mmCIF file of C-alpha atoms in Angstrom:
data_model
loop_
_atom_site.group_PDB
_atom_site.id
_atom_site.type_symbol
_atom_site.label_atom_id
_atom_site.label_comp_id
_atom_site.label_asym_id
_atom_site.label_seq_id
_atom_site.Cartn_x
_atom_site.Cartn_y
_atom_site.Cartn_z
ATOM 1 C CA UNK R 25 -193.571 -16.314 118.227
ATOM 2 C CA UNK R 26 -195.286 -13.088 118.192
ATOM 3 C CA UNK R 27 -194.755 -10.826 121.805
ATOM 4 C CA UNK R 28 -198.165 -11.345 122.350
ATOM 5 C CA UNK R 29 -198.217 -15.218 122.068
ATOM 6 C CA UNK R 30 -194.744 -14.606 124.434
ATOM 7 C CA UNK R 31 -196.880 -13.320 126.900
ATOM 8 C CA UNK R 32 -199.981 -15.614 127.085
ATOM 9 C CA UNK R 33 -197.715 -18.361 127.301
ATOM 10 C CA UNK R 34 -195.761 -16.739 130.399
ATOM 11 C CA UNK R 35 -199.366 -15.973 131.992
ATOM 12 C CA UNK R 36 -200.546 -18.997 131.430
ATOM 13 C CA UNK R 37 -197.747 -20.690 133.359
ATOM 14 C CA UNK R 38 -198.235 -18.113 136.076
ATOM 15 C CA UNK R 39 -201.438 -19.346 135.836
ATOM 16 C CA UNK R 40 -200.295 -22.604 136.905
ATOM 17 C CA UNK R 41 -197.850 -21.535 139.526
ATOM 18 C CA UNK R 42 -200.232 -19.694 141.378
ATOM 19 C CA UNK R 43 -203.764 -21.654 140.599
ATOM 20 C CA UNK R 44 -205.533 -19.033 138.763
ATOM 21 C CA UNK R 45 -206.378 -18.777 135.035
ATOM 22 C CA UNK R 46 -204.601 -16.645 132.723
ATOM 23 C CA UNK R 47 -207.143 -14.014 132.172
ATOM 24 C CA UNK R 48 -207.089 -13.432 135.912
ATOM 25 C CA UNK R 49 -203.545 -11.426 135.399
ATOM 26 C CA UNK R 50 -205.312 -9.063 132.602
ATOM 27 C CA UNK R 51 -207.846 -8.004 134.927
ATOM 28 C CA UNK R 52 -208.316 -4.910 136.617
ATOM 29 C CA UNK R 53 -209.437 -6.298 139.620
ATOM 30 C CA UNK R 54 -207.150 -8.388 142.019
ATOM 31 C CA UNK R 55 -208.000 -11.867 142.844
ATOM 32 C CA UNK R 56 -207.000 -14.359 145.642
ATOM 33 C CA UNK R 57 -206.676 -17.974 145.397
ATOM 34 C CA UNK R 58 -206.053 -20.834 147.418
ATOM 35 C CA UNK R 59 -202.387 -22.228 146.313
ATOM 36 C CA UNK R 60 -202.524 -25.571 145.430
ATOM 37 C CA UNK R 61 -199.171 -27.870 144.504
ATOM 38 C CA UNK R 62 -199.241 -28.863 140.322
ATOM 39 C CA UNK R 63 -196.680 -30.814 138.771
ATOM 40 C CA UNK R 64 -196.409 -28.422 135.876
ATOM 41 C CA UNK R 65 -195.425 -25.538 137.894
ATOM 42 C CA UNK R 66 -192.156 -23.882 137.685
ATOM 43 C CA UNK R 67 -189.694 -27.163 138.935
ATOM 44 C CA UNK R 68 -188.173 -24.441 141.546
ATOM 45 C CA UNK R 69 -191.085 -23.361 143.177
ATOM 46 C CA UNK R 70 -192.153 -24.805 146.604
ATOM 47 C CA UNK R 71 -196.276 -25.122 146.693
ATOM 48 C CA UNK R 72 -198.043 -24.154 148.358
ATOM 49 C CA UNK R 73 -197.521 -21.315 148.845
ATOM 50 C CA UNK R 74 -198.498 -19.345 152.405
ATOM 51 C CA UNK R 75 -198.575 -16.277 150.337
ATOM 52 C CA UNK R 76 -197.063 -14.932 146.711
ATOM 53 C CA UNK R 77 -198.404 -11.693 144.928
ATOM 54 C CA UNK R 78 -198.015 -11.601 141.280
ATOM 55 C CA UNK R 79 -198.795 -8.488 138.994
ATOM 56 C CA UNK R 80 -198.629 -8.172 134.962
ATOM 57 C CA UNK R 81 -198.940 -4.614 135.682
ATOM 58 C CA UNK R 82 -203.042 -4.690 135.895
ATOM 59 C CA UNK R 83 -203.864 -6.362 139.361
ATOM 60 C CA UNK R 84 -202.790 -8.065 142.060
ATOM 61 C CA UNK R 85 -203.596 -11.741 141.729
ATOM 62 C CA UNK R 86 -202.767 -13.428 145.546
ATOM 63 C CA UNK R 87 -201.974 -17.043 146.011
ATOM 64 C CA UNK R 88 -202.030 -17.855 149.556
ATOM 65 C CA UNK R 89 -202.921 -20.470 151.861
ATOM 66 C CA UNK R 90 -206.470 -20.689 153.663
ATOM 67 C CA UNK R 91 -205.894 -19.305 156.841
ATOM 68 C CA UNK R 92 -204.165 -16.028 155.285
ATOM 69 C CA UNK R 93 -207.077 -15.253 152.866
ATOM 70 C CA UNK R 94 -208.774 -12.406 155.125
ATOM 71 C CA UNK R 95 -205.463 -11.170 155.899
ATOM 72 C CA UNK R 96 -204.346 -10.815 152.399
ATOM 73 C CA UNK R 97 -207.823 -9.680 151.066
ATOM 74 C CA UNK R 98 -207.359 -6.396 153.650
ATOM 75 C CA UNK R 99 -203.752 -5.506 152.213
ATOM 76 C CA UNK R 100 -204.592 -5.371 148.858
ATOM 77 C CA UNK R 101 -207.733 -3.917 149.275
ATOM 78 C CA UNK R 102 -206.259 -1.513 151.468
ATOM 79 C CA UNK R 103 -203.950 -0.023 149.276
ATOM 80 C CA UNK R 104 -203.191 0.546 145.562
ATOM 81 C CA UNK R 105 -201.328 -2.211 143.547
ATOM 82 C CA UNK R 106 -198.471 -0.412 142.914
ATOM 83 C CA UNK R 107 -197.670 -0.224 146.589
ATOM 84 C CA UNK R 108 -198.626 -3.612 147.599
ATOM 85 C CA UNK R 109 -195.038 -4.168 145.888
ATOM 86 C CA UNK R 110 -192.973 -2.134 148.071
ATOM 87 C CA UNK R 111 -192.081 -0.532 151.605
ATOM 88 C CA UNK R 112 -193.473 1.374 153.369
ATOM 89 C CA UNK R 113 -196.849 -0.405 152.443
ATOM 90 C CA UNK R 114 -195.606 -3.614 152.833
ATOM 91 C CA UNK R 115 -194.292 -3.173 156.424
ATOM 92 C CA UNK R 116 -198.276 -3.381 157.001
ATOM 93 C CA UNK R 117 -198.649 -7.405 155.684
ATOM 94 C CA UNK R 118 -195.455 -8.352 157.034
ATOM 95 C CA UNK R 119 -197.245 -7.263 160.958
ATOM 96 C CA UNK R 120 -200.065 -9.607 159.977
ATOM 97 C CA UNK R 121 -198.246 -12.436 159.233
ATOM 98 C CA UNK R 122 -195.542 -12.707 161.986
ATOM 99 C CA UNK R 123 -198.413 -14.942 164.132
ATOM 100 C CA UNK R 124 -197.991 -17.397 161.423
ATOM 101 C CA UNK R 125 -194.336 -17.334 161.634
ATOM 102 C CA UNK R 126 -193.928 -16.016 157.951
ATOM 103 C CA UNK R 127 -191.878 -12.963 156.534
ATOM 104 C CA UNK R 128 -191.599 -11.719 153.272
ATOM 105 C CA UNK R 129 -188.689 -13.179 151.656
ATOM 106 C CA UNK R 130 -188.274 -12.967 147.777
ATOM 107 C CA UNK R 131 -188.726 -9.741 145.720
ATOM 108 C CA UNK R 132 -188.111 -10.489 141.877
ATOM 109 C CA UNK R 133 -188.636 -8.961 138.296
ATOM 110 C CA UNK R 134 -188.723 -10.890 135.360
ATOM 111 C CA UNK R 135 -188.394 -10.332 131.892
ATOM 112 C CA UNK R 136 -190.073 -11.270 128.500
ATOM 113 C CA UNK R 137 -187.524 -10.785 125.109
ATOM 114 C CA UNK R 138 -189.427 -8.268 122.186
ATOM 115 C CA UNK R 139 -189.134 -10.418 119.400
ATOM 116 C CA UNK R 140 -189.564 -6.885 117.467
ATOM 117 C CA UNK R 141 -186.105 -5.610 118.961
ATOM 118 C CA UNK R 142 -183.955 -8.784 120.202
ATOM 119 C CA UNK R 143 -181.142 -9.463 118.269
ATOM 120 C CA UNK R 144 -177.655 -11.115 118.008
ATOM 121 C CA UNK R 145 -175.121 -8.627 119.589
ATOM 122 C CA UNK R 146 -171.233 -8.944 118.554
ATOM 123 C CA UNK R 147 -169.243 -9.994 120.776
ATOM 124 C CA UNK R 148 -165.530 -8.612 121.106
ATOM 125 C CA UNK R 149 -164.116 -12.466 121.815
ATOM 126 C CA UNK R 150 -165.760 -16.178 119.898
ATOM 127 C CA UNK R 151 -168.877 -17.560 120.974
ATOM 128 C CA UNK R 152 -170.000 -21.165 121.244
ATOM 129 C CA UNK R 153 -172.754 -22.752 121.075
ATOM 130 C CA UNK R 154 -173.147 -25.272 123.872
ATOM 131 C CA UNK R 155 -175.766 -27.856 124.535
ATOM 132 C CA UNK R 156 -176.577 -30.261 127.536
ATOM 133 C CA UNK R 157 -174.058 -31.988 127.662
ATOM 134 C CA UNK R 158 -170.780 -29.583 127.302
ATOM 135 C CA UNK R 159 -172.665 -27.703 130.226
ATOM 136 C CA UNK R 160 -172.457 -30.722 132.761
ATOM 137 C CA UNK R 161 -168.549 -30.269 132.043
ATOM 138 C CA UNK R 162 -168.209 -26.873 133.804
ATOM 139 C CA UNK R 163 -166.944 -25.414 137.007
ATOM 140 C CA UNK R 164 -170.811 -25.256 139.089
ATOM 141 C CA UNK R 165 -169.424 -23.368 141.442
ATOM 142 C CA UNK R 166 -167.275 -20.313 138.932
ATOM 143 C CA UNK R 167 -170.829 -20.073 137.040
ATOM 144 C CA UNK R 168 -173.098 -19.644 139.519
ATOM 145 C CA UNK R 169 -174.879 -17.388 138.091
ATOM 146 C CA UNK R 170 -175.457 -19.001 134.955
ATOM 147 C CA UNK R 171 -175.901 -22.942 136.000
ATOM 148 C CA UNK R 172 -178.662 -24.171 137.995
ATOM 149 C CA UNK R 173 -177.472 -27.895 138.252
ATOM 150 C CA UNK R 174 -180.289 -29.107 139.750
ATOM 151 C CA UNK R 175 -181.506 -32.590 137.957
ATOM 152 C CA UNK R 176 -185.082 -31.952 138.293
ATOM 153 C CA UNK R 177 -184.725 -28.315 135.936
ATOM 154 C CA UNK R 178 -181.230 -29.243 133.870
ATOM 155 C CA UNK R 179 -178.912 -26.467 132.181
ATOM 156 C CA UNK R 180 -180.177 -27.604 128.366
ATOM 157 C CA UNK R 181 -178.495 -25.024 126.506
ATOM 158 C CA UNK R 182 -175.610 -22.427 126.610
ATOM 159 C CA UNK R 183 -173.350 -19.471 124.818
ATOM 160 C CA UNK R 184 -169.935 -19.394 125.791
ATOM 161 C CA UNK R 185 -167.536 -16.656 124.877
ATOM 162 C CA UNK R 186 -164.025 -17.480 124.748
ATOM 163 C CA UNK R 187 -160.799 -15.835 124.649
ATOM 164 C CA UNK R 188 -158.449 -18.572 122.524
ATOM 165 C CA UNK R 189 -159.459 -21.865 124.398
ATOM 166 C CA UNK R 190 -160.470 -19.953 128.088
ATOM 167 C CA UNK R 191 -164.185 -19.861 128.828
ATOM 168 C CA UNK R 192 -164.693 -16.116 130.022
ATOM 169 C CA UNK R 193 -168.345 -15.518 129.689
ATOM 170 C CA UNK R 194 -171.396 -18.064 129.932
ATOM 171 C CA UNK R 195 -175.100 -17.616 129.137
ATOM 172 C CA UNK R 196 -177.113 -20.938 130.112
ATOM 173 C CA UNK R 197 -180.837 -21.828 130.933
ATOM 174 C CA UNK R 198 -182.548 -24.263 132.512
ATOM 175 C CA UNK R 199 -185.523 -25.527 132.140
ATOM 176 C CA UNK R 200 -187.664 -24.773 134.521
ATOM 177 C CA UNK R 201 -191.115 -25.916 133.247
ATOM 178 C CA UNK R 202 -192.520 -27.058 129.855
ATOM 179 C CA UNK R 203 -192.960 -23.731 128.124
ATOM 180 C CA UNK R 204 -190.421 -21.906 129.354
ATOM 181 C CA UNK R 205 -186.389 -21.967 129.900
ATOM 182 C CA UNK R 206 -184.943 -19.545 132.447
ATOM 183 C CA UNK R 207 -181.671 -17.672 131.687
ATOM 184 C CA UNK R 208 -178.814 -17.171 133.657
ATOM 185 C CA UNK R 209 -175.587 -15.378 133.049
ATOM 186 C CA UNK R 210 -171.739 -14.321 133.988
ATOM 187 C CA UNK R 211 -169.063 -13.125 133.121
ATOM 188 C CA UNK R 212 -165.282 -13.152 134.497
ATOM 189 C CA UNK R 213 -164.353 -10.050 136.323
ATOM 190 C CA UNK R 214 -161.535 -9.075 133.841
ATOM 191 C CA UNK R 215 -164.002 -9.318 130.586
ATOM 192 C CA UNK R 216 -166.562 -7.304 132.445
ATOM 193 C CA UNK R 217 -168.281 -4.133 130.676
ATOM 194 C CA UNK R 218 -167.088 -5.109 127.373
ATOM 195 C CA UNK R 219 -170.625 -6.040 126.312
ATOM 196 C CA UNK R 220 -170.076 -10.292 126.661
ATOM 197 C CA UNK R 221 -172.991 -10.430 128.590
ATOM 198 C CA UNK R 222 -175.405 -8.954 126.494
ATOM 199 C CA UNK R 223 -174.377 -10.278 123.594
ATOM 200 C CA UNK R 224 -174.241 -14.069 125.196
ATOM 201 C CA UNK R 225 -177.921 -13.284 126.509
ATOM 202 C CA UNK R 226 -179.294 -12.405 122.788
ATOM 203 C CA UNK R 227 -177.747 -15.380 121.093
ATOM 204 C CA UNK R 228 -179.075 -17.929 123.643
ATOM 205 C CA UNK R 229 -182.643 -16.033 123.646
ATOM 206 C CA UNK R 230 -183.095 -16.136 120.165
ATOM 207 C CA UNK R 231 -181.574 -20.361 120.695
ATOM 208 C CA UNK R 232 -184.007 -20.882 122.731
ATOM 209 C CA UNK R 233 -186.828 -19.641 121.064
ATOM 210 C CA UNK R 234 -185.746 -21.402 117.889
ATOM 211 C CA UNK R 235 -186.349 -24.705 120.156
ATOM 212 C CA UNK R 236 -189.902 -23.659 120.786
ATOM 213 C CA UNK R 237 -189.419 -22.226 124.194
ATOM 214 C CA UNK R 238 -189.746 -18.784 125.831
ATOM 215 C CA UNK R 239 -187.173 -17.223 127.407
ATOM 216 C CA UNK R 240 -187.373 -15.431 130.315
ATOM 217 C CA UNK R 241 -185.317 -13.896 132.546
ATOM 218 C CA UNK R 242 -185.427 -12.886 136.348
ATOM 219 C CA UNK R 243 -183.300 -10.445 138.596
ATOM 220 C CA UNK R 244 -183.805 -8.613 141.883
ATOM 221 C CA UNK R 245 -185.046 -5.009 141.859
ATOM 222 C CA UNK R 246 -181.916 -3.703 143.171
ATOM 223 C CA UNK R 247 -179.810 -5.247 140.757
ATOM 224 C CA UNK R 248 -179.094 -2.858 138.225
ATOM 225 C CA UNK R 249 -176.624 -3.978 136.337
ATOM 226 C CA UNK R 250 -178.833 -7.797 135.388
ATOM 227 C CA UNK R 251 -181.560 -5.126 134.738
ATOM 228 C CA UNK R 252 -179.418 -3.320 132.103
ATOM 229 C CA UNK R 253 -178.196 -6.193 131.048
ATOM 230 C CA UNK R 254 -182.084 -7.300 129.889
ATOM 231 C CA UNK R 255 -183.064 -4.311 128.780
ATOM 232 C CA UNK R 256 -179.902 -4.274 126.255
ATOM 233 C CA UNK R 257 -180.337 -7.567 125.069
ATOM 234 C CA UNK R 258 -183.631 -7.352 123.736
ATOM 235 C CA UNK R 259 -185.723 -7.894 126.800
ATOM 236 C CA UNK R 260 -188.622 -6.026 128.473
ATOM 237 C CA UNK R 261 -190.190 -5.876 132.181
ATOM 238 C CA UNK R 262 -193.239 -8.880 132.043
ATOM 239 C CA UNK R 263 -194.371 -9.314 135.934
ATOM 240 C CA UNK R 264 -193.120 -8.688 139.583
ATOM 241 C CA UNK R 265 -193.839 -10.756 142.241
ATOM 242 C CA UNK R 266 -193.568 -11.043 145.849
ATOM 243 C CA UNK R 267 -193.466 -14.014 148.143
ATOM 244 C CA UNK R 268 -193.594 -14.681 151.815
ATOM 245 C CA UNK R 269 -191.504 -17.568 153.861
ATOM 246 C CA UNK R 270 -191.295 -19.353 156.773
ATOM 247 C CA UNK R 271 -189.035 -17.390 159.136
ATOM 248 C CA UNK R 272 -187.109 -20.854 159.579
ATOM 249 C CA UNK R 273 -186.641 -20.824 155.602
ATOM 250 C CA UNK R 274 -185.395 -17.099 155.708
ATOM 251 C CA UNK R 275 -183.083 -17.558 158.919
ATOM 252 C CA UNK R 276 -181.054 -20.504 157.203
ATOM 253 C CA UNK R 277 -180.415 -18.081 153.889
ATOM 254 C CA UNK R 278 -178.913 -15.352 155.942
#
């Protein structure tokens, strides 16, 4: 796959997600749509939604629910797209939507692999190889971060790293729609900053896109060291999004 045909494929399942068409998120006007549920959207999203803004870095394209359309339309016409993403600005929509019990809740980045600079990094300890099956084996709960275990998006392919039979590192993804696989990884505290991480997230990118799929990979804004950890292994910013919840939703997280 060229980058390109990476990122029309990742569009087009935004497209999806947040009932739009692909060419909306190349636009340099926003657009708002009504969110509708689609059984080919991302197996971890809940649809409708009351209210998600997605940017590719040219617009805003808003996905909300009927009776937030004027209120949406008036933030992001209000101020520039940029800061539709972030406080202070955002202080603004989250007044106009506590009468419909809703707060913003999740503030993500996600990341596209450059086929033109991804590569296999060495690793300092063995790597594996692991498929479907040697996944459903492991500890859920010591790799957290890189198992979903959820039956409706499996964990269909790994990296392990191991030091003689121990597993100390783990890249995995699941697969989270048709098109694409999403990657999580971890790595024991004692291996940390060795590189492991980096080097398990290049191998089982360039897996998965040997199996037809795109990678991609997602991390909050403030975490810094998943962010480094994409950039080094051969990834590169794609889209941002923001998405508001019910307060009951947010209350039961906390």
């Amino acid at each position: 796959m060229t980058n390109e045909e990476i990122l029309n494929i990742a569009m087009s399942q935004s497209a999806i997600d947040s009932n739009c068409k692909a060419e909306d998120f190349k636009s340099l006007e926003n657009k708002i749509v009504i969110s509708r549920k689609n059984p080919n959207a991302r197996k971890y999203l809940e649809l409708p939604f009351s209210c998600d803004l997605t940017s590719y870095g040219n617009n805003i394209v808003a996905s909300v629910s009927e009776e937030l359309v004027d209120v949406v339309k008036e933030y992001i016409e209000k101020y520039e797209m940029i800061c539709c993403f972030e406080t202070p600005n955002l202080h603004f929509l989250i007044e106009k939507l506590k009468p419909y019990n809703l707060n913003m809740c999740f503030m993500a980045e996600y990341f596209l692999p450059d086929v033109d600079v991804i590569k296999p990094l060495p690793c300092l300890y063995k790597t594996k190889l692991l498929k479907e099956n040697d996944l459903k084996g492991l500890d859920s709960k010591q790799w957290s971060n890189a198992l979903c275990c959820d039956k409706n998006r499996p964990d269909v392919l790994g990296v392990g790293a191991y030091d003689n039979d121990k597993l100390i590192g783990l890249a995995a993804c699941s697969a989270d729609c048709d098109t694409m696989w999403q990657i999580g990884v971890d790595v024991l505290l004692e291996y940390r900053r060795m590189g492991i991480a980096s080097s398990l997230t290049s191998k089982l990118s360039l897996e998965i896109l040997k199996n037809g799929k795109v990678p991609f990979y997602c991390c909050a804004w403030s975490n810094i060291k998943s962010i480094r950890n994409a950039l080094k292994s051969g990834f590169k910013p794609a889209w941002v999004s923001v998405t508001a919840k019910p307060n009951d939703f947010i209350n039961k997280m906390l």
